């Protein structure tokens, strides 16, 4: 009887676990890799000093151009924000980007995107029901490597900074007209219930096991 109960419990757990941790594991791994590679490229990557100043970070691997129409794009990734004491990053919330045009310079190649949201009204805007670049706030192209000192004024004034990479090369970016919104389906699979990004990044939601790798990468900044 005891063995039978143990077997039943094991079968139930094998069915329940994917519901609570059923978010796209590959997407979580890709987001971790994108952050590590784009911020870890020394003088040729995203300045880590800017990540240290950011209130939130959005990482969207493999944004696809033309997925929802000519000139448009579609991508899914994650957002995390600093906790109140700024000593840690919050659990990740699912994020979608749609519409607009990334303005890829390298054809139809998938593009990795990282968006830093600086302290101020930027985080509140990005965490609203739907945020559109240009209509709700502007996003500036972030500097790479040693360009930081040469663009101090631009980076200090911008609410949001963005970097894109295609085929391993940082490329020019234009997010005008792009919209960002909660990926409610991803959040439900990742946390096992309906939950908004605003609630997730409050710092009160535990990090799900499936996102531990991404959080470890974020903890370096």
PDB file of C-alpha atoms in Angstrom:
ATOM      1  CA  UNK A   1       0.000   0.000   0.000  1.00  0.00           C
ATOM      2  CA  UNK A   2       2.790   2.408   0.929  1.00  0.00           C
ATOM      3  CA  UNK A   3       4.592   1.694  -2.343  1.00  0.00           C
ATOM      4  CA  UNK A   4       1.372   2.248  -4.271  1.00  0.00           C
ATOM      5  CA  UNK A   5       0.784   5.620  -2.572  1.00  0.00           C
ATOM      6  CA  UNK A   6       4.373   6.639  -3.279  1.00  0.00           C
ATOM      7  CA  UNK A   7       3.966   5.708  -6.944  1.00  0.00           C
ATOM      8  CA  UNK A   8       0.718   7.678  -7.201  1.00  0.00           C
ATOM      9  CA  UNK A   9       2.363  10.687  -5.566  1.00  0.00           C
ATOM     10  CA  UNK A  10       5.251  10.482  -8.014  1.00  0.00           C
ATOM     11  CA  UNK A  11       2.906  10.334 -10.993  1.00  0.00           C
ATOM     12  CA  UNK A  12       0.913  13.292  -9.696  1.00  0.00           C
ATOM     13  CA  UNK A  13       4.053  15.348  -9.120  1.00  0.00           C
ATOM     14  CA  UNK A  14       5.260  14.587 -12.635  1.00  0.00           C
ATOM     15  CA  UNK A  15       1.997  15.959 -13.991  1.00  0.00           C
ATOM     16  CA  UNK A  16       1.765  18.959 -11.694  1.00  0.00           C
ATOM     17  CA  UNK A  17       5.360  20.176 -12.042  1.00  0.00           C
ATOM     18  CA  UNK A  18       5.089  21.160 -15.727  1.00  0.00           C
ATOM     19  CA  UNK A  19       2.052  23.317 -14.898  1.00  0.00           C
ATOM     20  CA  UNK A  20       3.925  25.339 -12.278  1.00  0.00           C
ATOM     21  CA  UNK A  21       7.221  25.353 -14.183  1.00  0.00           C
ATOM     22  CA  UNK A  22       5.923  24.947 -17.697  1.00  0.00           C
ATOM     23  CA  UNK A  23       7.258  28.187 -19.142  1.00  0.00           C
ATOM     24  CA  UNK A  24       9.467  27.864 -22.183  1.00  0.00           C
ATOM     25  CA  UNK A  25      12.685  26.465 -20.667  1.00  0.00           C
ATOM     26  CA  UNK A  26      14.627  27.171 -23.842  1.00  0.00           C
ATOM     27  CA  UNK A  27      13.516  30.821 -23.821  1.00  0.00           C
ATOM     28  CA  UNK A  28      14.685  31.192 -20.222  1.00  0.00           C
ATOM     29  CA  UNK A  29      18.060  29.689 -21.148  1.00  0.00           C
ATOM     30  CA  UNK A  30      18.308  31.937 -24.193  1.00  0.00           C
ATOM     31  CA  UNK A  31      17.543  35.034 -22.110  1.00  0.00           C
ATOM     32  CA  UNK A  32      20.302  34.031 -19.698  1.00  0.00           C
ATOM     33  CA  UNK A  33      22.746  33.539 -22.592  1.00  0.00           C
ATOM     34  CA  UNK A  34      21.806  36.851 -24.236  1.00  0.00           C
ATOM     35  CA  UNK A  35      22.416  38.781 -21.022  1.00  0.00           C
ATOM     36  CA  UNK A  36      25.712  37.002 -20.343  1.00  0.00           C
ATOM     37  CA  UNK A  37      27.023  37.519 -23.875  1.00  0.00           C
ATOM     38  CA  UNK A  38      25.814  41.078 -24.504  1.00  0.00           C
ATOM     39  CA  UNK A  39      26.917  42.397 -21.104  1.00  0.00           C
ATOM     40  CA  UNK A  40      30.031  40.255 -20.837  1.00  0.00           C
ATOM     41  CA  UNK A  41      31.769  41.407 -23.996  1.00  0.00           C
ATOM     42  CA  UNK A  42      34.173  43.710 -22.100  1.00  0.00           C
ATOM     43  CA  UNK A  43      34.845  46.867 -24.118  1.00  0.00           C
ATOM     44  CA  UNK A  44      32.512  45.724 -26.892  1.00  0.00           C
ATOM     45  CA  UNK A  45      29.392  44.997 -24.847  1.00  0.00           C
ATOM     46  CA  UNK A  46      26.712  46.754 -22.837  1.00  0.00           C
ATOM     47  CA  UNK A  47      28.401  48.855 -20.123  1.00  0.00           C
ATOM     48  CA  UNK A  48      27.818  47.041 -16.849  1.00  0.00           C
ATOM     49  CA  UNK A  49      27.823  50.408 -15.060  1.00  0.00           C
ATOM     50  CA  UNK A  50      24.554  51.241 -16.813  1.00  0.00           C
ATOM     51  CA  UNK A  51      23.005  47.921 -15.817  1.00  0.00           C
ATOM     52  CA  UNK A  52      24.004  48.767 -12.264  1.00  0.00           C
ATOM     53  CA  UNK A  53      22.084  52.048 -12.487  1.00  0.00           C
ATOM     54  CA  UNK A  54      18.972  50.581 -14.141  1.00  0.00           C
ATOM     55  CA  UNK A  55      15.748  50.017 -12.239  1.00  0.00           C
ATOM     56  CA  UNK A  56      14.461  47.324 -14.592  1.00  0.00           C
ATOM     57  CA  UNK A  57      15.849  45.201 -17.397  1.00  0.00           C
ATOM     58  CA  UNK A  58      13.978  43.515 -20.242  1.00  0.00           C
ATOM     59  CA  UNK A  59      15.653  40.689 -22.158  1.00  0.00           C
ATOM     60  CA  UNK A  60      14.002  39.440 -25.341  1.00  0.00           C
ATOM     61  CA  UNK A  61      15.939  36.790 -27.264  1.00  0.00           C
ATOM     62  CA  UNK A  62      15.265  36.106 -30.926  1.00  0.00           C
ATOM     63  CA  UNK A  63      12.875  38.929 -31.884  1.00  0.00           C
ATOM     64  CA  UNK A  64      11.540  38.029 -35.304  1.00  0.00           C
ATOM     65  CA  UNK A  65      11.118  40.666 -38.001  1.00  0.00           C
ATOM     66  CA  UNK A  66       8.069  40.397 -40.207  1.00  0.00           C
ATOM     67  CA  UNK A  67       6.350  37.848 -37.963  1.00  0.00           C
ATOM     68  CA  UNK A  68       3.184  39.941 -37.820  1.00  0.00           C
ATOM     69  CA  UNK A  69       3.470  41.841 -41.055  1.00  0.00           C
ATOM     70  CA  UNK A  70       5.963  43.667 -43.248  1.00  0.00           C
ATOM     71  CA  UNK A  71       8.325  45.771 -41.167  1.00  0.00           C
ATOM     72  CA  UNK A  72       6.874  44.538 -37.907  1.00  0.00           C
ATOM     73  CA  UNK A  73       8.312  42.276 -35.283  1.00  0.00           C
ATOM     74  CA  UNK A  74       7.313  39.880 -32.573  1.00  0.00           C
ATOM     75  CA  UNK A  75       9.215  38.565 -29.606  1.00  0.00           C
ATOM     76  CA  UNK A  76       8.816  37.096 -26.131  1.00  0.00           C
ATOM     77  CA  UNK A  77      11.151  37.502 -23.182  1.00  0.00           C
ATOM     78  CA  UNK A  78      11.333  38.600 -19.560  1.00  0.00           C
ATOM     79  CA  UNK A  79      11.476  41.659 -17.346  1.00  0.00           C
ATOM     80  CA  UNK A  80      13.001  41.976 -13.883  1.00  0.00           C
ATOM     81  CA  UNK A  81      13.269  45.018 -11.603  1.00  0.00           C
ATOM     82  CA  UNK A  82      15.313  45.995  -8.582  1.00  0.00           C
ATOM     83  CA  UNK A  83      13.798  45.260  -5.205  1.00  0.00           C
ATOM     84  CA  UNK A  84      13.120  48.187  -2.885  1.00  0.00           C
ATOM     85  CA  UNK A  85      16.558  47.987  -1.272  1.00  0.00           C
ATOM     86  CA  UNK A  86      18.231  47.621  -4.731  1.00  0.00           C
ATOM     87  CA  UNK A  87      20.231  44.686  -3.405  1.00  0.00           C
ATOM     88  CA  UNK A  88      18.596  42.108  -5.644  1.00  0.00           C
ATOM     89  CA  UNK A  89      16.566  41.601  -8.808  1.00  0.00           C
ATOM     90  CA  UNK A  90      12.943  40.509  -8.700  1.00  0.00           C
ATOM     91  CA  UNK A  91      11.597  37.297 -10.149  1.00  0.00           C
ATOM     92  CA  UNK A  92      11.140  37.561 -13.938  1.00  0.00           C
ATOM     93  CA  UNK A  93       7.833  38.430 -15.587  1.00  0.00           C
ATOM     94  CA  UNK A  94       6.928  37.414 -19.135  1.00  0.00           C
ATOM     95  CA  UNK A  95       7.048  40.238 -21.690  1.00  0.00           C
ATOM     96  CA  UNK A  96       5.946  40.521 -25.313  1.00  0.00           C
ATOM     97  CA  UNK A  97       7.042  42.998 -27.977  1.00  0.00           C
ATOM     98  CA  UNK A  98       4.841  43.548 -31.029  1.00  0.00           C
ATOM     99  CA  UNK A  99       4.471  45.909 -33.967  1.00  0.00           C
ATOM    100  CA  UNK A 100       6.730  48.774 -34.950  1.00  0.00           C
ATOM    101  CA  UNK A 101      10.029  48.027 -36.623  1.00  0.00           C
ATOM    102  CA  UNK A 102      13.391  47.183 -35.162  1.00  0.00           C
ATOM    103  CA  UNK A 103      15.020  48.416 -38.371  1.00  0.00           C
ATOM    104  CA  UNK A 104      17.304  45.424 -38.735  1.00  0.00           C
ATOM    105  CA  UNK A 105      20.425  46.089 -40.743  1.00  0.00           C
ATOM    106  CA  UNK A 106      21.172  42.423 -41.274  1.00  0.00           C
ATOM    107  CA  UNK A 107      18.181  41.161 -43.204  1.00  0.00           C
ATOM    108  CA  UNK A 108      15.563  38.957 -41.598  1.00  0.00           C
ATOM    109  CA  UNK A 109      17.852  37.507 -38.959  1.00  0.00           C
ATOM    110  CA  UNK A 110      16.417  37.059 -35.467  1.00  0.00           C
ATOM    111  CA  UNK A 111      17.573  39.869 -33.190  1.00  0.00           C
ATOM    112  CA  UNK A 112      18.331  39.757 -29.465  1.00  0.00           C
ATOM    113  CA  UNK A 113      17.108  42.796 -27.561  1.00  0.00           C
ATOM    114  CA  UNK A 114      18.001  44.191 -24.134  1.00  0.00           C
ATOM    115  CA  UNK A 115      16.190  47.195 -22.705  1.00  0.00           C
ATOM    116  CA  UNK A 116      17.344  49.047 -19.594  1.00  0.00           C
ATOM    117  CA  UNK A 117      14.736  51.116 -17.761  1.00  0.00           C
ATOM    118  CA  UNK A 118      16.331  53.847 -15.675  1.00  0.00           C
ATOM    119  CA  UNK A 119      14.886  55.153 -12.370  1.00  0.00           C
ATOM    120  CA  UNK A 120      11.988  57.565 -12.790  1.00  0.00           C
ATOM    121  CA  UNK A 121       8.680  57.074 -14.578  1.00  0.00           C
ATOM    122  CA  UNK A 122      10.046  54.519 -17.029  1.00  0.00           C
ATOM    123  CA  UNK A 123       9.379  51.419 -14.909  1.00  0.00           C
ATOM    124  CA  UNK A 124       5.790  52.474 -14.193  1.00  0.00           C
ATOM    125  CA  UNK A 125       5.151  53.071 -17.889  1.00  0.00           C
ATOM    126  CA  UNK A 126       6.645  49.791 -19.020  1.00  0.00           C
ATOM    127  CA  UNK A 127       4.624  47.923 -16.390  1.00  0.00           C
ATOM    128  CA  UNK A 128       1.347  49.505 -17.482  1.00  0.00           C
ATOM    129  CA  UNK A 129      -1.183  47.435 -19.417  1.00  0.00           C
ATOM    130  CA  UNK A 130       0.442  48.349 -22.712  1.00  0.00           C
ATOM    131  CA  UNK A 131       3.450  50.555 -23.420  1.00  0.00           C
ATOM    132  CA  UNK A 132       4.145  51.961 -26.898  1.00  0.00           C
ATOM    133  CA  UNK A 133       7.477  53.466 -27.850  1.00  0.00           C
ATOM    134  CA  UNK A 134       7.026  56.993 -29.128  1.00  0.00           C
ATOM    135  CA  UNK A 135       3.491  57.454 -27.820  1.00  0.00           C
ATOM    136  CA  UNK A 136       4.188  56.753 -24.121  1.00  0.00           C
ATOM    137  CA  UNK A 137       7.944  57.334 -23.924  1.00  0.00           C
ATOM    138  CA  UNK A 138      11.058  57.383 -26.057  1.00  0.00           C
ATOM    139  CA  UNK A 139      13.749  54.725 -26.091  1.00  0.00           C
ATOM    140  CA  UNK A 140      17.313  55.734 -26.951  1.00  0.00           C
ATOM    141  CA  UNK A 141      19.978  53.504 -28.458  1.00  0.00           C
ATOM    142  CA  UNK A 142      22.384  52.524 -25.699  1.00  0.00           C
ATOM    143  CA  UNK A 143      26.136  53.032 -26.001  1.00  0.00           C
ATOM    144  CA  UNK A 144      28.518  50.104 -26.386  1.00  0.00           C
ATOM    145  CA  UNK A 145      31.762  49.663 -24.477  1.00  0.00           C
ATOM    146  CA  UNK A 146      33.826  52.805 -24.018  1.00  0.00           C
ATOM    147  CA  UNK A 147      31.226  54.947 -25.791  1.00  0.00           C
ATOM    148  CA  UNK A 148      29.583  55.453 -22.392  1.00  0.00           C
ATOM    149  CA  UNK A 149      31.771  58.393 -21.410  1.00  0.00           C
ATOM    150  CA  UNK A 150      31.202  60.024 -24.773  1.00  0.00           C
ATOM    151  CA  UNK A 151      27.432  59.805 -24.394  1.00  0.00           C
ATOM    152  CA  UNK A 152      27.027  60.741 -20.751  1.00  0.00           C
ATOM    153  CA  UNK A 153      24.397  63.399 -21.425  1.00  0.00           C
ATOM    154  CA  UNK A 154      22.295  61.101 -23.606  1.00  0.00           C
ATOM    155  CA  UNK A 155      22.356  58.222 -21.152  1.00  0.00           C
ATOM    156  CA  UNK A 156      21.639  60.456 -18.162  1.00  0.00           C
ATOM    157  CA  UNK A 157      18.560  61.954 -19.846  1.00  0.00           C
ATOM    158  CA  UNK A 158      17.063  58.810 -21.362  1.00  0.00           C
ATOM    159  CA  UNK A 159      14.293  56.944 -19.543  1.00  0.00           C
ATOM    160  CA  UNK A 160      15.069  53.769 -21.437  1.00  0.00           C
ATOM    161  CA  UNK A 161      18.111  52.500 -23.314  1.00  0.00           C
ATOM    162  CA  UNK A 162      18.076  49.659 -25.818  1.00  0.00           C
ATOM    163  CA  UNK A 163      20.632  47.384 -27.469  1.00  0.00           C
ATOM    164  CA  UNK A 164      20.109  44.890 -30.279  1.00  0.00           C
ATOM    165  CA  UNK A 165      22.341  42.123 -31.590  1.00  0.00           C
ATOM    166  CA  UNK A 166      22.039  40.053 -34.749  1.00  0.00           C
ATOM    167  CA  UNK A 167      24.460  37.332 -35.839  1.00  0.00           C
ATOM    168  CA  UNK A 168      26.639  38.174 -32.863  1.00  0.00           C
ATOM    169  CA  UNK A 169      27.041  41.815 -33.928  1.00  0.00           C
ATOM    170  CA  UNK A 170      25.512  44.852 -32.218  1.00  0.00           C
ATOM    171  CA  UNK A 171      23.219  46.547 -34.725  1.00  0.00           C
ATOM    172  CA  UNK A 172      21.386  49.826 -35.030  1.00  0.00           C
ATOM    173  CA  UNK A 173      17.943  49.846 -33.484  1.00  0.00           C
ATOM    174  CA  UNK A 174      14.693  51.752 -33.859  1.00  0.00           C
ATOM    175  CA  UNK A 175      11.788  50.664 -31.680  1.00  0.00           C
ATOM    176  CA  UNK A 176       9.439  53.450 -32.757  1.00  0.00           C
ATOM    177  CA  UNK A 177       5.858  52.210 -32.671  1.00  0.00           C
ATOM    178  CA  UNK A 178       6.718  48.962 -30.893  1.00  0.00           C
ATOM    179  CA  UNK A 179       4.482  47.978 -27.998  1.00  0.00           C
ATOM    180  CA  UNK A 180       5.362  46.014 -24.866  1.00  0.00           C
ATOM    181  CA  UNK A 181       2.837  44.155 -22.740  1.00  0.00           C
ATOM    182  CA  UNK A 182       2.609  41.392 -20.159  1.00  0.00           C
ATOM    183  CA  UNK A 183       2.934  37.868 -21.509  1.00  0.00           C
ATOM    184  CA  UNK A 184       0.078  36.540 -19.384  1.00  0.00           C
ATOM    185  CA  UNK A 185       0.321  33.036 -20.832  1.00  0.00           C
ATOM    186  CA  UNK A 186       4.001  32.734 -19.966  1.00  0.00           C
ATOM    187  CA  UNK A 187       3.407  34.078 -16.457  1.00  0.00           C
ATOM    188  CA  UNK A 188       0.636  31.567 -15.829  1.00  0.00           C
ATOM    189  CA  UNK A 189       2.849  28.695 -16.939  1.00  0.00           C
ATOM    190  CA  UNK A 190       5.839  29.967 -14.967  1.00  0.00           C
ATOM    191  CA  UNK A 191       3.983  30.728 -11.720  1.00  0.00           C
ATOM    192  CA  UNK A 192       1.028  28.363 -11.993  1.00  0.00           C
ATOM    193  CA  UNK A 193      -1.573  31.155 -11.733  1.00  0.00           C
ATOM    194  CA  UNK A 194      -2.704  34.404 -13.319  1.00  0.00           C
ATOM    195  CA  UNK A 195      -0.293  37.117 -12.204  1.00  0.00           C
ATOM    196  CA  UNK A 196       0.774  40.486 -13.623  1.00  0.00           C
ATOM    197  CA  UNK A 197       4.319  41.713 -14.155  1.00  0.00           C
ATOM    198  CA  UNK A 198       3.639  44.579 -11.757  1.00  0.00           C
ATOM    199  CA  UNK A 199       2.971  42.038  -9.020  1.00  0.00           C
ATOM    200  CA  UNK A 200       5.902  39.828  -9.985  1.00  0.00           C
ATOM    201  CA  UNK A 201       8.528  42.593  -9.947  1.00  0.00           C
ATOM    202  CA  UNK A 202       7.334  43.922  -6.588  1.00  0.00           C
ATOM    203  CA  UNK A 203       9.969  41.679  -5.047  1.00  0.00           C
ATOM    204  CA  UNK A 204       7.421  39.699  -3.035  1.00  0.00           C
ATOM    205  CA  UNK A 205       7.066  36.809  -5.478  1.00  0.00           C
ATOM    206  CA  UNK A 206       9.500  33.875  -5.084  1.00  0.00           C
ATOM    207  CA  UNK A 207      11.712  33.040  -8.052  1.00  0.00           C
ATOM    208  CA  UNK A 208      10.439  29.870  -9.744  1.00  0.00           C
ATOM    209  CA  UNK A 209      12.922  27.043 -10.088  1.00  0.00           C
ATOM    210  CA  UNK A 210      12.900  27.265 -13.877  1.00  0.00           C
ATOM    211  CA  UNK A 211      14.273  30.815 -13.775  1.00  0.00           C
ATOM    212  CA  UNK A 212      17.196  30.212 -11.422  1.00  0.00           C
ATOM    213  CA  UNK A 213      19.795  30.356 -14.195  1.00  0.00           C
ATOM    214  CA  UNK A 214      18.555  33.733 -15.427  1.00  0.00           C
ATOM    215  CA  UNK A 215      18.508  35.122 -11.900  1.00  0.00           C
ATOM    216  CA  UNK A 216      22.060  33.929 -11.300  1.00  0.00           C
ATOM    217  CA  UNK A 217      23.191  35.805 -14.405  1.00  0.00           C
ATOM    218  CA  UNK A 218      21.333  38.950 -13.286  1.00  0.00           C
ATOM    219  CA  UNK A 219      22.853  38.801  -9.812  1.00  0.00           C
ATOM    220  CA  UNK A 220      26.254  39.703 -11.293  1.00  0.00           C
ATOM    221  CA  UNK A 221      24.982  43.185 -12.045  1.00  0.00           C
TER     222      UNK A 221
END
